[in-house]
Short mmCIF file of C-alpha atoms in Angstrom, two decimals:
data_model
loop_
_atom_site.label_atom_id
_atom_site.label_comp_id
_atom_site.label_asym_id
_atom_site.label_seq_id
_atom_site.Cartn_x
_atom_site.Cartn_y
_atom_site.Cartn_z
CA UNK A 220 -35.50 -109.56 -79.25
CA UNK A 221 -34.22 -106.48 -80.88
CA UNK A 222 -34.10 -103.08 -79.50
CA UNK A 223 -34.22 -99.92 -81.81
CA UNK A 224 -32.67 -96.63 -80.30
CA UNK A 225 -33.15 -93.80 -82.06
CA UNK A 226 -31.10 -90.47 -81.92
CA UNK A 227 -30.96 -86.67 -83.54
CA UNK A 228 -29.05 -85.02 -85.43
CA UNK A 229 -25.38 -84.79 -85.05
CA UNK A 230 -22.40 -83.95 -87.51
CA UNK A 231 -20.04 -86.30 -89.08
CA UNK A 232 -17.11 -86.85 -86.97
CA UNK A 233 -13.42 -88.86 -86.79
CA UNK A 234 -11.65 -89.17 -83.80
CA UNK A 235 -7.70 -91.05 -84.38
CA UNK A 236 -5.58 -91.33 -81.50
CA UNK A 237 -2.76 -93.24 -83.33
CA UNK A 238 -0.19 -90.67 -83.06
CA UNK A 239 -0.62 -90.70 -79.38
CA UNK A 240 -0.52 -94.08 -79.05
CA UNK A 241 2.25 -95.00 -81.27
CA UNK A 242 4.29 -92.36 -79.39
CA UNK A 243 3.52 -94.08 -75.68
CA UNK A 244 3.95 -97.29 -77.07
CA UNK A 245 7.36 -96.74 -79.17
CA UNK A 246 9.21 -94.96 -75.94
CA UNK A 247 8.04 -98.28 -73.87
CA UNK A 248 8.47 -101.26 -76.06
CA UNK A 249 12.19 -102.11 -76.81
CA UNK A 250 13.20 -101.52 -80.03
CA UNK A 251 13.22 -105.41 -81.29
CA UNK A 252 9.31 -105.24 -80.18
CA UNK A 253 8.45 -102.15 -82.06
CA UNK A 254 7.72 -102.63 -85.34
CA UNK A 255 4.66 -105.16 -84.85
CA UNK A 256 3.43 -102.99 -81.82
CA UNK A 257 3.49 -99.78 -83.85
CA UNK A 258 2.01 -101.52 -86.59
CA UNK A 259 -0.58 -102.86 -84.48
CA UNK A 260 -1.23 -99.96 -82.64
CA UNK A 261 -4.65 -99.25 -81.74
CA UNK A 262 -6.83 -97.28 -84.16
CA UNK A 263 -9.81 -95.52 -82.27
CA UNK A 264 -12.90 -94.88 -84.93
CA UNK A 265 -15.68 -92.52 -83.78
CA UNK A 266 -18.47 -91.59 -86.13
CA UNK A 267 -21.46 -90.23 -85.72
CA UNK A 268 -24.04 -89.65 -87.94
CA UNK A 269 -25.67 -86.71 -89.95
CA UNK A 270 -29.17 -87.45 -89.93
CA UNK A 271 -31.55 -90.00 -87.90
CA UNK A 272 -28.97 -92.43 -86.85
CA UNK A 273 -30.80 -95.64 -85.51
CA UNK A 274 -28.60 -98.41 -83.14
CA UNK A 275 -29.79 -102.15 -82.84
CA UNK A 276 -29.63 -104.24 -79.76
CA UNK A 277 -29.21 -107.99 -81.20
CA UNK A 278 -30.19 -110.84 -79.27
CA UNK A 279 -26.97 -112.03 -79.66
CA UNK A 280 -23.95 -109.81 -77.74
CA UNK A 281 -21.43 -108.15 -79.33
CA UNK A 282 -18.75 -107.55 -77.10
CA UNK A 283 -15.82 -106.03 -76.83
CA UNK A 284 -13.08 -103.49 -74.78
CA UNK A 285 -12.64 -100.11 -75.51
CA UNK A 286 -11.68 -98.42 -72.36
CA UNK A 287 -12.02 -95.01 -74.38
CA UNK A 288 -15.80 -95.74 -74.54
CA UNK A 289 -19.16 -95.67 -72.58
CA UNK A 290 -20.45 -99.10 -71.59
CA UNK A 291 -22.67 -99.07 -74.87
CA UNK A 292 -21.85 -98.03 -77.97
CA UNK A 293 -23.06 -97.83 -81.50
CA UNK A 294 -20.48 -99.76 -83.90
CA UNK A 295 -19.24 -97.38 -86.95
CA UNK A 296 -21.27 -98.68 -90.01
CA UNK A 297 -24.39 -98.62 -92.05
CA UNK A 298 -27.53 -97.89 -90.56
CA UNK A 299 -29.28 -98.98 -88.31
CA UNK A 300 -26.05 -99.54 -86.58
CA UNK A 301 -25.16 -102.15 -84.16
CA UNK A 302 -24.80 -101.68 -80.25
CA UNK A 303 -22.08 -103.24 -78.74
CA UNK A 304 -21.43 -104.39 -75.08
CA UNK A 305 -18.26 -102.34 -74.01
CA UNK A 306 -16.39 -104.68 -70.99
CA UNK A 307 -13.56 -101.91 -70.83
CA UNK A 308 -15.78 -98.93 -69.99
CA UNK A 309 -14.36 -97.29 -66.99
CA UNK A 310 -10.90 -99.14 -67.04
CA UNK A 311 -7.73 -98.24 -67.86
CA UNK A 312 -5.88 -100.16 -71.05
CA UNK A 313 -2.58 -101.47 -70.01
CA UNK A 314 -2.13 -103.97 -73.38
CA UNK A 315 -3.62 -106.95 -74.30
CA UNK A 316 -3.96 -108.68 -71.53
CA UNK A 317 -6.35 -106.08 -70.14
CA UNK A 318 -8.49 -107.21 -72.76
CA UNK A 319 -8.44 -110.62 -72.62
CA UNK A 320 -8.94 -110.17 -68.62
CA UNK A 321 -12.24 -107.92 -69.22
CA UNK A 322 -13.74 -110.20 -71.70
CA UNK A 323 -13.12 -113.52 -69.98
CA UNK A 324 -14.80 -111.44 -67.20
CA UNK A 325 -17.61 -110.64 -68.68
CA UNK A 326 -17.78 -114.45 -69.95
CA UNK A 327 -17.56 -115.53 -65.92
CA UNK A 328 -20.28 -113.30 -65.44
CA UNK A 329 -22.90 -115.22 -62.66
CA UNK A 330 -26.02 -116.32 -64.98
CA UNK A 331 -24.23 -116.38 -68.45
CA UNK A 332 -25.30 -119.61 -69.87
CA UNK A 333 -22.84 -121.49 -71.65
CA UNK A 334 -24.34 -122.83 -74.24
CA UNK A 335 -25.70 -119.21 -75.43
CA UNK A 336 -23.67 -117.89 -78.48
CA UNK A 337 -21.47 -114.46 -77.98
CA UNK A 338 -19.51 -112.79 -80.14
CA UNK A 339 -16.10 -111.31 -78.95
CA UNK A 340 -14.29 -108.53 -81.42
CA UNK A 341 -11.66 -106.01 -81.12
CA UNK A 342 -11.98 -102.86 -79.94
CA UNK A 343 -11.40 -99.13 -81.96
CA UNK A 344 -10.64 -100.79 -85.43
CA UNK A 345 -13.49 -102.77 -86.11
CA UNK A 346 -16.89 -101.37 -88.32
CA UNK A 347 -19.93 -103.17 -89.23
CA UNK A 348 -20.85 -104.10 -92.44
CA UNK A 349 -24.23 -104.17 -92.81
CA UNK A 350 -25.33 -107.89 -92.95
CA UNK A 351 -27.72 -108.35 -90.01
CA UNK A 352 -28.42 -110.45 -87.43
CA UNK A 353 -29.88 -113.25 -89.04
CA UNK A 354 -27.05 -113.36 -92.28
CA UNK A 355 -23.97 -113.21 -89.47
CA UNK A 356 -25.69 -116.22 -87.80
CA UNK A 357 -26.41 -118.00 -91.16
CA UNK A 358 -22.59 -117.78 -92.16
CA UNK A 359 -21.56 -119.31 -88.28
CA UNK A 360 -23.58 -121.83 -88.67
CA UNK A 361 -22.25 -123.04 -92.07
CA UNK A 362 -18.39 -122.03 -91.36
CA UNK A 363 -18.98 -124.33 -88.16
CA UNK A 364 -20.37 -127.35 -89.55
CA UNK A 365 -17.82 -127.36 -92.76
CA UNK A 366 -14.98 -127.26 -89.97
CA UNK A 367 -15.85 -130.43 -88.63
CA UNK A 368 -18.52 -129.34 -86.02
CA UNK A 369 -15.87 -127.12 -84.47
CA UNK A 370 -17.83 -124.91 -82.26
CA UNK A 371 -15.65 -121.31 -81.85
CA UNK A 372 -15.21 -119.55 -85.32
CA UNK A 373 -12.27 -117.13 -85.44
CA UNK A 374 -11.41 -114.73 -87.94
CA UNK A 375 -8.59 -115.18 -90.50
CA UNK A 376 -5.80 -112.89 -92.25
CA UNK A 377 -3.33 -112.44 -94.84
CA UNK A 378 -0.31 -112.40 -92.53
CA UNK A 379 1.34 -114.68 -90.42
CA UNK A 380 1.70 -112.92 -86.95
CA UNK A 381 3.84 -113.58 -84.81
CA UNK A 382 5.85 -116.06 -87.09
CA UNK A 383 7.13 -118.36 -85.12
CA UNK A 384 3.23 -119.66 -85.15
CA UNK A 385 3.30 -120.16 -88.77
CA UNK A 386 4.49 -123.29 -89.40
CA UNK A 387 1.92 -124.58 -87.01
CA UNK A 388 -0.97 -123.04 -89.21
CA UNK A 389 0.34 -123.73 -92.75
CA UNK A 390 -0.43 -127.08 -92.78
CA UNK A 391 -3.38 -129.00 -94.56
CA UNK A 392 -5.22 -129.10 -91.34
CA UNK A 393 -7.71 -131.62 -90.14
CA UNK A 394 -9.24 -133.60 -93.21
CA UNK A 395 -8.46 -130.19 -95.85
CA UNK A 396 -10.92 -128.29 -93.62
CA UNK A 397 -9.39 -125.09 -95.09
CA UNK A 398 -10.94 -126.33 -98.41
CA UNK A 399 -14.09 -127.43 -97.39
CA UNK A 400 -14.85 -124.40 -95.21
CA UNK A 401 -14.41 -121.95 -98.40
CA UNK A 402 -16.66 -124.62 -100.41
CA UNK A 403 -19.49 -123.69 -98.14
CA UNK A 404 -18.73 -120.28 -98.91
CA UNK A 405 -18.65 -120.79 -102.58
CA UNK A 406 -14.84 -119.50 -102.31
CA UNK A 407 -11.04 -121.10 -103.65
CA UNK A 408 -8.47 -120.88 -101.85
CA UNK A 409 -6.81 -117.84 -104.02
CA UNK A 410 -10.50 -115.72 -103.54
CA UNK A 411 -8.18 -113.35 -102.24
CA UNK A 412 -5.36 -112.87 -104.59
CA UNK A 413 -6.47 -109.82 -106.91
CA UNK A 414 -7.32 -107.44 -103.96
CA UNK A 415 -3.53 -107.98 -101.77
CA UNK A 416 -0.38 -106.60 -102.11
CA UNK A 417 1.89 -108.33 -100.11
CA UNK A 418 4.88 -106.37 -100.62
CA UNK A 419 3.16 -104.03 -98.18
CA UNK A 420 4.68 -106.32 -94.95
CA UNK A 421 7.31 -108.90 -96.31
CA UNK A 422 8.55 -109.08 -91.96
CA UNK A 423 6.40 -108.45 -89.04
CA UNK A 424 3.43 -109.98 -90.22
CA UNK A 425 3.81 -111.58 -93.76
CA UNK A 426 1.41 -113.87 -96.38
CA UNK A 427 2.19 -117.41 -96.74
CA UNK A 428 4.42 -118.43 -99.85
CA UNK A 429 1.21 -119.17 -101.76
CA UNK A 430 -0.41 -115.85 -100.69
CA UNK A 431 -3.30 -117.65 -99.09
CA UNK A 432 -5.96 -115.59 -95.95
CA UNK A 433 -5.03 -118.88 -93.62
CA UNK A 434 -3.47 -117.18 -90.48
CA UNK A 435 -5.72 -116.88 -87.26
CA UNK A 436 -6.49 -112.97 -86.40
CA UNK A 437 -7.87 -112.78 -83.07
CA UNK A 438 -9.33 -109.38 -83.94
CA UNK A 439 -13.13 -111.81 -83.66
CA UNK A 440 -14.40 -114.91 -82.12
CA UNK A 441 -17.43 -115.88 -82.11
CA UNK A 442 -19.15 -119.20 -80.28
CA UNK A 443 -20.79 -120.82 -77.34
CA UNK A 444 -19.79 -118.78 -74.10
CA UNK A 445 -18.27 -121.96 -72.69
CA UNK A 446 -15.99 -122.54 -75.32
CA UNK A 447 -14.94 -118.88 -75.67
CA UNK A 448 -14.22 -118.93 -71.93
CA UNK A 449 -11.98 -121.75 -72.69
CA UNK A 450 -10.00 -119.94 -75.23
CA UNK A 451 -9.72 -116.62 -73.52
CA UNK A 452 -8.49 -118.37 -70.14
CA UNK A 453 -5.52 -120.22 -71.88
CA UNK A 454 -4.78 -117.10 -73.30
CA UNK A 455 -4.75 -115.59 -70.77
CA UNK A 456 -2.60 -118.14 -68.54
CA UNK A 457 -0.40 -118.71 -71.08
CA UNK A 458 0.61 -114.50 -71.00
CA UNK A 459 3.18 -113.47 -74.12
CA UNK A 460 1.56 -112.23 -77.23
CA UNK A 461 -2.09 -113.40 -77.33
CA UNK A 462 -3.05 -113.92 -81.14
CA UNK A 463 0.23 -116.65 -80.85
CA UNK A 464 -1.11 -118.31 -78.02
CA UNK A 465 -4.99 -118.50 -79.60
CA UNK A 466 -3.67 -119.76 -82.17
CA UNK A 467 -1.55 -122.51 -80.44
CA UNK A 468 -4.70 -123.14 -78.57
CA UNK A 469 -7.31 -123.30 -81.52
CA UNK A 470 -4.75 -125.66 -83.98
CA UNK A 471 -4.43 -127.66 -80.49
CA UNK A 472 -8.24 -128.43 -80.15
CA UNK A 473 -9.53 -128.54 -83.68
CA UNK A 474 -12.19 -130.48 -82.71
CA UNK A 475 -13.46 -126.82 -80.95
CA UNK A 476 -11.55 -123.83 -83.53
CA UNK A 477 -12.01 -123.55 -86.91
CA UNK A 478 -10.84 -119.94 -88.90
CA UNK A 479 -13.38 -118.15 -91.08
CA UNK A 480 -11.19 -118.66 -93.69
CA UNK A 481 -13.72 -116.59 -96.38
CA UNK A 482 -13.86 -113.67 -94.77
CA UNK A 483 -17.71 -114.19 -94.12
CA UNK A 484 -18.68 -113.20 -90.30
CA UNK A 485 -15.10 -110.44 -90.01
CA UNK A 486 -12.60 -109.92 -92.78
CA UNK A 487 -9.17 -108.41 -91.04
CA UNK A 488 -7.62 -105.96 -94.13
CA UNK A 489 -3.79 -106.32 -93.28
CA UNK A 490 -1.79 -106.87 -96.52
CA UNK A 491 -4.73 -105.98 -98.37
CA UNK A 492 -4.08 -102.81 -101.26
CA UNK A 493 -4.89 -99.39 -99.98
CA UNK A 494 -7.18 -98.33 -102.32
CA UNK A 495 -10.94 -99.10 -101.86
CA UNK A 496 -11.10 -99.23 -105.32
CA UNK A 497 -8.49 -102.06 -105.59
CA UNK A 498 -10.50 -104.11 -103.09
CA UNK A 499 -12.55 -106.99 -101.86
CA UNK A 500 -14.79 -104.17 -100.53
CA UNK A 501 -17.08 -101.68 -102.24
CA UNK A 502 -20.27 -99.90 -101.35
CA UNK A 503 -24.07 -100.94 -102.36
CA UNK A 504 -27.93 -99.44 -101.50
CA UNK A 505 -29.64 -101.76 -99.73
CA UNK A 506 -33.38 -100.33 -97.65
CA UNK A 507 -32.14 -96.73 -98.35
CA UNK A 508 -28.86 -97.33 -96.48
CA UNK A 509 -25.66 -98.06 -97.57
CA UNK A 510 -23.64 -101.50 -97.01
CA UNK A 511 -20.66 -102.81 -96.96
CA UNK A 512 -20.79 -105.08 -100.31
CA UNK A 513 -17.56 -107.73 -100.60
CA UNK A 514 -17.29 -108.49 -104.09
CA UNK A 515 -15.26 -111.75 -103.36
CA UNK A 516 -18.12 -113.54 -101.38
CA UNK A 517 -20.94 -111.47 -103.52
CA UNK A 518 -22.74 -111.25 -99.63
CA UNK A 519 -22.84 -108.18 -97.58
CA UNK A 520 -19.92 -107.95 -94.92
CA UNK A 521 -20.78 -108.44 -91.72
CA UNK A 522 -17.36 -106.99 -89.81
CA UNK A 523 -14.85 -105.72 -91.20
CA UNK A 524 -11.32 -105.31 -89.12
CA UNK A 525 -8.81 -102.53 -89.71
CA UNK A 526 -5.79 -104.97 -88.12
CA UNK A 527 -2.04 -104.14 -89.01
CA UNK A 528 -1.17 -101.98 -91.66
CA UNK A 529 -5.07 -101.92 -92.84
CA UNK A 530 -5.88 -99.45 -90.50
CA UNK A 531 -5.92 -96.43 -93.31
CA UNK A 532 -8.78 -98.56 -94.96
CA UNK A 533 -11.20 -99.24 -92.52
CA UNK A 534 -11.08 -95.31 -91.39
CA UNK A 535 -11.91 -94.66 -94.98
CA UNK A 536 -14.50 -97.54 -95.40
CA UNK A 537 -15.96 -96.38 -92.14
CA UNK A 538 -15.86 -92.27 -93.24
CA UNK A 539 -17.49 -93.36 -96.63
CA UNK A 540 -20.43 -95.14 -95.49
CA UNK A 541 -21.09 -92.64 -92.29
CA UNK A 542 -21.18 -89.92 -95.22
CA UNK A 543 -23.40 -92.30 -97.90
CA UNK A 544 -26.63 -92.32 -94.98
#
């Protein structure tokens, strides 16, 4: 089932709240914690369209926690755009963990089936791309089955954050399922190489040696409700910082995690160059509207995650396509 909303006329407008954030977060955080928190810091995109915006309801939920929201929102990106289940309406954000608390709530919801996919993303520095309902579920599928059968997809980056979960990720993995998985996606493992500039974060959240997009980002997850409950609870329990301890969990249990190591359903833009121009990303026509095209995978993104020091990108990704319809 999918449920068109249409709305008026409004102007083009961008709402950042990183200043404020950074500022809170800088005078709290002891100074050994700072520099990933402030580079982490939440971004908060809000764009709404000039013209006859239109939102989507997918069958299958997008959810995520944005306590700066209503309890539905359209998603920045092409038209028509995407509404998203906002968890965090209403609350008040005191870190991570209220996020991971809100969405394994909403995944303990009474009547949630398990076996019914969900998808889980970050909230305030995510867009959409563009590639539709049927395209996102295509690329699961595929990512899923080339991972061994592994049944929760999670996105992947450029840098290793935190690092003392590196060494635990740069290994061959389970039967070179790193290899395999870009196979299905028609990718190598350097797909990524003429579009980063890792000088940008040699410290807090680094590439490998080989400049490889192999770390888990925990910016999206997508899978059986089940299984995502599963994840979010250890993480949860487990407290500290909570891309570590998914990432602990998922190269624990790779029989249920595999990364999206492509790029296909969310690509996170952290040690990625500034320019647009210099990018994976660039801009296309498709039905009258304008998409999110990633040159790399020669597909139409699907999400696309402003994480780290990428933040400046997906605000002007976002800006350019909201200006394009």
């Amino acid at each position: 089932m999918v449920v068109a909303i249409r709305g008026g006329v409004q102007l083009l407008t961008v709402t950042i709240w990183v200043a404020e954030v950074l500022h809170v977060m800088c005078r709290r955080q002891p100074s050994a914690a700072r520099s990933h928190e402030a580079l982490d810091a939440p971004l908060f995109i809000h764009l709404s369209v000039a013209g006859n915006s239109t939102t989507v309801q997918w069958s299958l939920p997008v959810v995520t926690v944005e306590t700066r929201r209503q309890g539905r929102f359209a998603l920045p990106g092409p038209q028509p755009q995407v509404a998203v289940l906002n968890a965090g309406a209403g609350r008040v954000w005191r870190g991570p963990v209220t996020k991971n608390a809100l969405l394994l709530q909403w995944l303990q919801e009474p009547g949630r089936g398990l076996d019914g996919l969900a998808v889980l993303i970050d909230g305030g520095d995510v867009i959409y791309g563009g590639c539709g309902e049927a395209a996102l579920l295509r690329a699961y599928h595929a990512i899923a089955s080339a991972g061994g059968g592994a049944k929760v997809v999670v996105s992947a980056e450029m840098g290793g954050f935190p690092t003392a979960m590196r060494s635990v990720q740069e290994g061959p993995g389970p039967s070179g399922r790193m290899d395999k998985v870009l196979a299905a996606s028609g990718l190598q493992r350097d797909w990524a190489a003429p579009y980063v500039d890792c000088s940008r974060d040699t410290y807090t959240g680094p590439c490998s040696i080989t400049g490889v997009y192999r770390y888990l980002n925990y910016g999206f997850l997508m899978g059986p409700v089940g299984e995502l409950r599963k994840l979010v609870s250890f993480v949860l329990a487990q407290g500290g910082n909570d891309q570590g301890q998914a990432a602990r969990y998922c190269f624990s249990h790779p029989d249920v995690c595999t990364l999206d190591y492509g790029g296909l359903l969310s690509l996170s833009l952290h040690n990625f160059k500034r320019s647009i121009d210099e990018g994976p990303l660039a801009f296309q026509s498709v039905d009258g509207h304008s998409v999110v095209y990633n040159r790399a995978t020669q597909k139409v993104a699907c999400f696309v995650h402003g994480n780290g020091n990428g933040k400046a990108l997906v605000k002007e990704i976002a800006q350019r396509v909201a200006q394009a319809e």
